[in-house]
Amino acid sequence: MKSLPTPILLLPAALLLAFAHTAQAQEADRFTLRLGAMSAGADTTLSASTVYQGDPYRFSQKVDFGDDEWVPRVDGVFRFGDRHRLVFDYFNYDKKRRETLDQDLSYDDITLPAGSYAEARLDFQLASLMYDYAVVENDGFSLGLQVGAEWAKAKASLVAEAGDERWEDSASEDGYAPVVGVRMTARPGERWLLNLQAQYLDADWGDFGDYDGSISRANAVAEYRFTEGFGVFAGYEWYRLDVKRSVSGDDLQDGIVGWDQRFKGPVVGVTFAF
């Protein structure tokens, strides 16, 4: 799976700069809350590499969670000065997929009866709180640099059943770390707002236990206000969770397991401003 295409980031940025000088003067909101949903497509790749009894082994497998899932998306902005903001974001992807045998499946002397199934579930949550300082701030355009903290939690589980046999396994990890970001906002008209934001976190910066890796996020949103305090928005959002963990055992040397998880898709919702 390729990373987020460069045009998705460059085009909104170009629009922000192009519209910056044409915007009409508008009083900035003190508090903005956006409630919406994201049609998230999940791309999951599990990998591993190790040396077992002197022989190297590598493994990589994509996991298909099926169709896109509508998941909640929330963000808020509290402006407490001409150049000072607090920005909050929350994202939650929770989906499971179940595969069931519609007929008996036999291999050598093993038979899996019809009705046997395997069900995988993934629950990923990401929340951040950042201080945003506008290095450029005028009526039509704002450019902010961000620093703050981000919390992430991932839980994966697997349940399988074949005849009288049943297997269950799950793993859950969470942690927090400093996060840095950048924001560009333009107001091309009295009722329109365009916003582009990107953030990055390195697991080594914070408390993620034995895990190494990074979390990246980018989004672009266009908003239209029907009134000063109410509007709608639409855009596109992208997340990537890239983590690795070292493993060891009696016969293992330099073992590493990896998880590359990506979410992407359109977002829509409503805006409330005060």
GROMACS .gro file of C-alpha atoms in nm:
model
  274
    1MET     CA    1   0.000   0.000   0.000
    2LYS     CA    2   0.144   0.335  -0.103
    3SER     CA    3   0.162   0.634   0.128
    4LEU     CA    4  -0.080   0.922   0.096
    5PRO     CA    5  -0.043   1.060  -0.259
    6THR     CA    6   0.145   1.388  -0.274
    7PRO     CA    7  -0.130   1.572  -0.471
    8ILE     CA    8  -0.378   1.517  -0.187
    9LEU     CA    9  -0.154   1.730   0.034
   10LEU     CA   10  -0.028   1.978  -0.224
   11LEU     CA   11  -0.361   2.069  -0.386
   12PRO     CA   12  -0.537   2.184  -0.064
   13ALA     CA   13  -0.223   2.376   0.034
   14ALA     CA   14  -0.220   2.554  -0.301
   15LEU     CA   15  -0.588   2.641  -0.266
   16LEU     CA   16  -0.530   2.782   0.082
   17LEU     CA   17  -0.257   3.011  -0.043
   18ALA     CA   18  -0.451   3.112  -0.353
   19PHE     CA   19  -0.759   3.211  -0.157
   20ALA     CA   20  -0.577   3.378   0.130
   21HIS     CA   21  -0.564   3.726  -0.026
   22THR     CA   22  -0.930   3.723  -0.145
   23ALA     CA   23  -1.099   3.639   0.184
   24GLN     CA   24  -1.336   3.883   0.343
   25ALA     CA   25  -1.277   3.995   0.699
   26GLN     CA   26  -1.452   3.771   0.949
   27GLU     CA   27  -1.447   3.760   1.326
   28ALA     CA   28  -1.273   3.444   1.448
   29ASP     CA   29  -1.472   3.192   1.652
   30ARG     CA   30  -1.379   3.149   2.015
   31PHE     CA   31  -1.476   2.780   2.018
   32THR     CA   32  -1.543   2.543   1.727
   33LEU     CA   33  -1.669   2.186   1.751
   34ARG     CA   34  -1.690   1.951   1.451
   35LEU     CA   35  -1.889   1.630   1.487
   36GLY     CA   36  -1.873   1.391   1.196
   37ALA     CA   37  -1.802   1.050   1.055
   38MET     CA   38  -1.535   0.899   0.834
   39SER     CA   39  -1.591   0.627   0.576
   40ALA     CA   40  -1.270   0.449   0.675
   41GLY     CA   41  -1.103   0.187   0.465
   42ALA     CA   42  -0.851  -0.021   0.661
   43ASP     CA   43  -0.531  -0.164   0.513
   44THR     CA   44  -0.355  -0.398   0.753
   45THR     CA   45  -0.020  -0.570   0.702
   46LEU     CA   46   0.136  -0.802   0.960
   47SER     CA   47   0.504  -0.889   0.928
   48ALA     CA   48   0.777  -1.073   1.115
   49SER     CA   49   1.144  -1.150   1.076
   50THR     CA   50   1.364  -1.369   1.293
   51VAL     CA   51   1.646  -1.619   1.304
   52TYR     CA   52   1.540  -1.962   1.427
   53GLN     CA   53   1.807  -2.222   1.496
   54GLY     CA   54   2.044  -2.036   1.270
   55ASP     CA   55   1.805  -1.996   0.975
   56PRO     CA   56   1.647  -1.657   0.881
   57TYR     CA   57   1.270  -1.637   0.834
   58ARG     CA   58   1.051  -1.355   0.704
   59PHE     CA   59   0.673  -1.322   0.693
   60SER     CA   60   0.432  -1.059   0.556
   61GLN     CA   61   0.057  -1.091   0.522
   62LYS     CA   62  -0.224  -0.849   0.441
   63VAL     CA   63  -0.543  -0.877   0.646
   64ASP     CA   64  -0.871  -0.784   0.478
   65PHE     CA   65  -1.137  -0.629   0.703
   66GLY     CA   66  -1.387  -0.600   0.418
   67ASP     CA   67  -1.587  -0.294   0.316
   68ASP     CA   68  -1.528   0.057   0.446
   69GLU     CA   69  -1.673   0.135   0.788
   70TRP     CA   70  -1.838   0.460   0.901
   71VAL     CA   71  -1.659   0.559   1.222
   72PRO     CA   72  -1.684   0.863   1.453
   73ARG     CA   73  -1.461   1.165   1.409
   74VAL     CA   74  -1.451   1.462   1.649
   75ASP     CA   75  -1.233   1.771   1.662
   76GLY     CA   76  -1.248   2.097   1.847
   77VAL     CA   77  -1.062   2.428   1.851
   78PHE     CA   78  -1.050   2.672   2.143
   79ARG     CA   79  -0.901   3.008   2.052
   80PHE     CA   80  -0.780   3.200   2.357
   81GLY     CA   81  -0.572   3.465   2.184
   82ASP     CA   82  -0.503   3.622   1.846
   83ARG     CA   83  -0.240   3.357   1.772
   84HIS     CA   84  -0.308   3.094   2.035
   85ARG     CA   85  -0.532   2.786   2.007
   86LEU     CA   86  -0.593   2.451   2.171
   87VAL     CA   87  -0.680   2.177   1.921
   88PHE     CA   88  -0.845   1.845   2.011
   89ASP     CA   89  -0.894   1.544   1.781
   90TYR     CA   90  -1.049   1.199   1.833
   91PHE     CA   91  -1.079   0.900   1.599
   92ASN     CA   92  -1.212   0.548   1.666
   93TYR     CA   93  -1.214   0.251   1.427
   94ASP     CA   94  -1.390  -0.059   1.561
   95LYS     CA   95  -1.473  -0.339   1.320
   96LYS     CA   96  -1.489  -0.715   1.307
   97ARG     CA   97  -1.503  -0.964   1.023
   98ARG     CA   98  -1.632  -1.319   1.034
   99GLU     CA   99  -1.574  -1.602   0.786
  100THR     CA  100  -1.789  -1.918   0.809
  101LEU     CA  101  -1.754  -2.251   0.627
  102ASP     CA  102  -2.069  -2.339   0.433
  103GLN     CA  103  -1.956  -2.700   0.385
  104ASP     CA  104  -1.718  -2.954   0.542
  105LEU     CA  105  -1.350  -2.902   0.469
  106SER     CA  106  -1.113  -3.200   0.499
  107TYR     CA  107  -0.734  -3.215   0.494
  108ASP     CA  108  -0.561  -3.550   0.554
  109ASP     CA  109  -0.730  -3.688   0.868
  110ILE     CA  110  -0.862  -3.347   0.985
  111THR     CA  111  -1.217  -3.234   0.903
  112LEU     CA  112  -1.356  -2.888   0.974
  113PRO     CA  113  -1.737  -2.918   0.983
  114ALA     CA  114  -1.971  -2.676   0.809
  115GLY     CA  115  -2.052  -2.386   1.039
  116SER     CA  116  -1.694  -2.353   1.164
  117TYR     CA  117  -1.586  -1.990   1.171
  118ALA     CA  118  -1.308  -1.745   1.244
  119GLU     CA  119  -1.381  -1.389   1.359
  120ALA     CA  120  -1.121  -1.112   1.380
  121ARG     CA  121  -1.182  -0.775   1.545
  122LEU     CA  122  -0.978  -0.454   1.548
  123ASP     CA  123  -1.039  -0.157   1.778
  124PHE     CA  124  -0.811   0.145   1.730
  125GLN     CA  125  -0.849   0.478   1.913
  126LEU     CA  126  -0.646   0.794   1.874
  127ALA     CA  127  -0.686   1.120   2.067
  128SER     CA  128  -0.467   1.429   2.073
  129LEU     CA  129  -0.454   1.764   2.250
  130MET     CA  130  -0.222   2.026   2.101
  131TYR     CA  131  -0.119   2.386   2.148
  132ASP     CA  132  -0.130   2.570   1.816
  133TYR     CA  133   0.068   2.892   1.765
  134ALA     CA  134  -0.011   3.091   1.450
  135VAL     CA  135   0.315   3.214   1.297
  136VAL     CA  136   0.102   3.387   1.031
  137GLU     CA  137  -0.241   3.527   1.122
  138ASN     CA  138  -0.461   3.766   0.923
  139ASP     CA  139  -0.823   3.793   0.812
  140GLY     CA  140  -0.783   3.552   0.523
  141PHE     CA  141  -0.505   3.310   0.615
  142SER     CA  142  -0.352   3.140   0.919
  143LEU     CA  143  -0.047   2.915   0.947
  144GLY     CA  144   0.001   2.738   1.279
  145LEU     CA  145   0.268   2.515   1.431
  146GLN     CA  146   0.149   2.256   1.682
  147VAL     CA  147   0.294   2.065   1.975
  148GLY     CA  148   0.109   1.853   2.228
  149ALA     CA  149   0.034   1.501   2.343
  150GLU     CA  150  -0.131   1.207   2.170
  151TRP     CA  151  -0.282   0.889   2.315
  152ALA     CA  152  -0.330   0.571   2.112
  153LYS     CA  153  -0.483   0.235   2.193
  154ALA     CA  154  -0.505  -0.072   1.972
  155LYS     CA  155  -0.683  -0.397   2.055
  156ALA     CA  156  -0.697  -0.702   1.828
  157SER     CA  157  -0.880  -1.025   1.897
  158LEU     CA  158  -0.944  -1.356   1.721
  159VAL     CA  159  -1.212  -1.616   1.791
  160ALA     CA  160  -1.231  -1.945   1.601
  161GLU     CA  161  -1.465  -2.240   1.642
  162ALA     CA  162  -1.464  -2.580   1.471
  163GLY     CA  163  -1.702  -2.846   1.602
  164ASP     CA  164  -1.644  -2.877   1.977
  165GLU     CA  165  -1.314  -2.688   1.963
  166ARG     CA  166  -1.293  -2.315   2.032
  167TRP     CA  167  -0.992  -2.080   2.035
  168GLU     CA  168  -0.974  -1.724   2.164
  169ASP     CA  169  -0.684  -1.482   2.174
  170SER     CA  170  -0.650  -1.106   2.209
  171ALA     CA  171  -0.386  -0.839   2.261
  172SER     CA  172  -0.420  -0.477   2.367
  173GLU     CA  173  -0.163  -0.200   2.392
  174ASP     CA  174  -0.189   0.171   2.464
  175GLY     CA  175   0.045   0.459   2.528
  176TYR     CA  176   0.106   0.829   2.484
  177ALA     CA  177   0.377   1.052   2.343
  178PRO     CA  178   0.446   1.410   2.233
  179VAL     CA  179   0.313   1.498   1.888
  180VAL     CA  180   0.406   1.778   1.647
  181GLY     CA  181   0.199   1.918   1.363
  182VAL     CA  182   0.125   2.197   1.120
  183ARG     CA  183  -0.204   2.364   1.023
  184MET     CA  184  -0.306   2.594   0.737
  185THR     CA  185  -0.645   2.767   0.732
  186ALA     CA  186  -0.793   2.999   0.470
  187ARG     CA  187  -1.124   3.185   0.445
  188PRO     CA  188  -1.200   3.236   0.074
  189GLY     CA  189  -1.535   3.394   0.154
  190GLU     CA  190  -1.760   3.503   0.436
  191ARG     CA  191  -1.915   3.156   0.470
  192TRP     CA  192  -1.629   2.933   0.355
  193LEU     CA  193  -1.331   2.787   0.541
  194LEU     CA  194  -1.057   2.554   0.413
  195ASN     CA  195  -0.837   2.370   0.662
  196LEU     CA  196  -0.533   2.146   0.610
  197GLN     CA  197  -0.362   1.970   0.901
  198ALA     CA  198  -0.084   1.713   0.946
  199GLN     CA  199   0.063   1.554   1.259
  200TYR     CA  200   0.343   1.313   1.346
  201LEU     CA  201   0.434   1.109   1.654
  202ASP     CA  202   0.738   0.888   1.715
  203ALA     CA  203   0.691   0.608   1.968
  204ASP     CA  204   1.043   0.667   2.103
  205TRP     CA  205   0.929   1.009   2.227
  206GLY     CA  206   0.681   0.868   2.476
  207ASP     CA  207   0.554   0.570   2.672
  208PHE     CA  208   0.468   0.285   2.434
  209GLY     CA  209   0.650   0.009   2.620
  210ASP     CA  210   0.860  -0.217   2.398
  211TYR     CA  211   0.712  -0.081   2.077
  212ASP     CA  212   0.896   0.130   1.819
  213GLY     CA  213   0.742   0.310   1.524
  214SER     CA  214   0.532   0.612   1.442
  215ILE     CA  215   0.180   0.745   1.400
  216SER     CA  216   0.106   0.988   1.114
  217ARG     CA  217  -0.214   1.174   1.030
  218ALA     CA  218  -0.326   1.423   0.764
  219ASN     CA  219  -0.661   1.574   0.668
  220ALA     CA  220  -0.813   1.838   0.445
  221VAL     CA  221  -1.158   1.987   0.514
  222ALA     CA  222  -1.383   2.238   0.339
  223GLU     CA  223  -1.652   2.398   0.557
  224TYR     CA  224  -1.960   2.604   0.473
  225ARG     CA  225  -2.146   2.812   0.735
  226PHE     CA  226  -2.522   2.859   0.705
  227THR     CA  227  -2.508   3.089   1.007
  228GLU     CA  228  -2.226   3.222   1.224
  229GLY     CA  229  -2.271   2.928   1.462
  230PHE     CA  230  -2.371   2.638   1.237
  231GLY     CA  231  -2.228   2.477   0.924
  232VAL     CA  232  -2.136   2.158   0.745
  233PHE     CA  233  -1.801   2.022   0.633
  234ALA     CA  234  -1.658   1.755   0.403
  235GLY     CA  235  -1.305   1.641   0.332
  236TYR     CA  236  -1.057   1.355   0.336
  237GLU     CA  237  -0.856   1.198   0.619
  238TRP     CA  238  -0.560   0.959   0.636
  239TYR     CA  239  -0.394   0.778   0.928
  240ARG     CA  240  -0.098   0.543   0.949
  241LEU     CA  241   0.013   0.335   1.247
  242ASP     CA  242   0.354   0.173   1.182
  243VAL     CA  243   0.482  -0.021   1.485
  244LYS     CA  244   0.745  -0.286   1.549
  245ARG     CA  245   0.836  -0.491   1.853
  246SER     CA  246   1.139  -0.702   1.932
  247VAL     CA  247   1.079  -1.061   2.045
  248SER     CA  248   1.314  -1.319   2.189
  249GLY     CA  249   1.314  -1.678   2.307
  250ASP     CA  250   1.536  -1.975   2.369
  251ASP     CA  251   1.587  -2.040   1.997
  252LEU     CA  252   1.508  -1.694   1.859
  253GLN     CA  253   1.761  -1.424   1.774
  254ASP     CA  254   1.684  -1.066   1.670
  255GLY     CA  255   1.314  -1.136   1.619
  256ILE     CA  256   1.088  -0.847   1.513
  257VAL     CA  257   0.714  -0.840   1.460
  258GLY     CA  258   0.553  -0.550   1.273
  259TRP     CA  259   0.208  -0.402   1.223
  260ASP     CA  260   0.138  -0.149   0.946
  261GLN     CA  261  -0.216  -0.017   0.983
  262ARG     CA  262  -0.363   0.252   0.755
  263PHE     CA  263  -0.702   0.420   0.754
  264LYS     CA  264  -0.821   0.655   0.482
  265GLY     CA  265  -1.145   0.791   0.344
  266PRO     CA  266  -1.386   1.085   0.312
  267VAL     CA  267  -1.524   1.267   0.615
  268VAL     CA  268  -1.850   1.459   0.655
  269GLY     CA  269  -2.019   1.629   0.947
  270VAL     CA  270  -2.159   1.938   1.112
  271THR     CA  271  -1.989   2.237   1.274
  272PHE     CA  272  -2.096   2.428   1.583
  273ALA     CA  273  -1.923   2.757   1.669
  274PHE     CA  274  -1.957   2.996   1.962
   0.00000   0.00000   0.00000
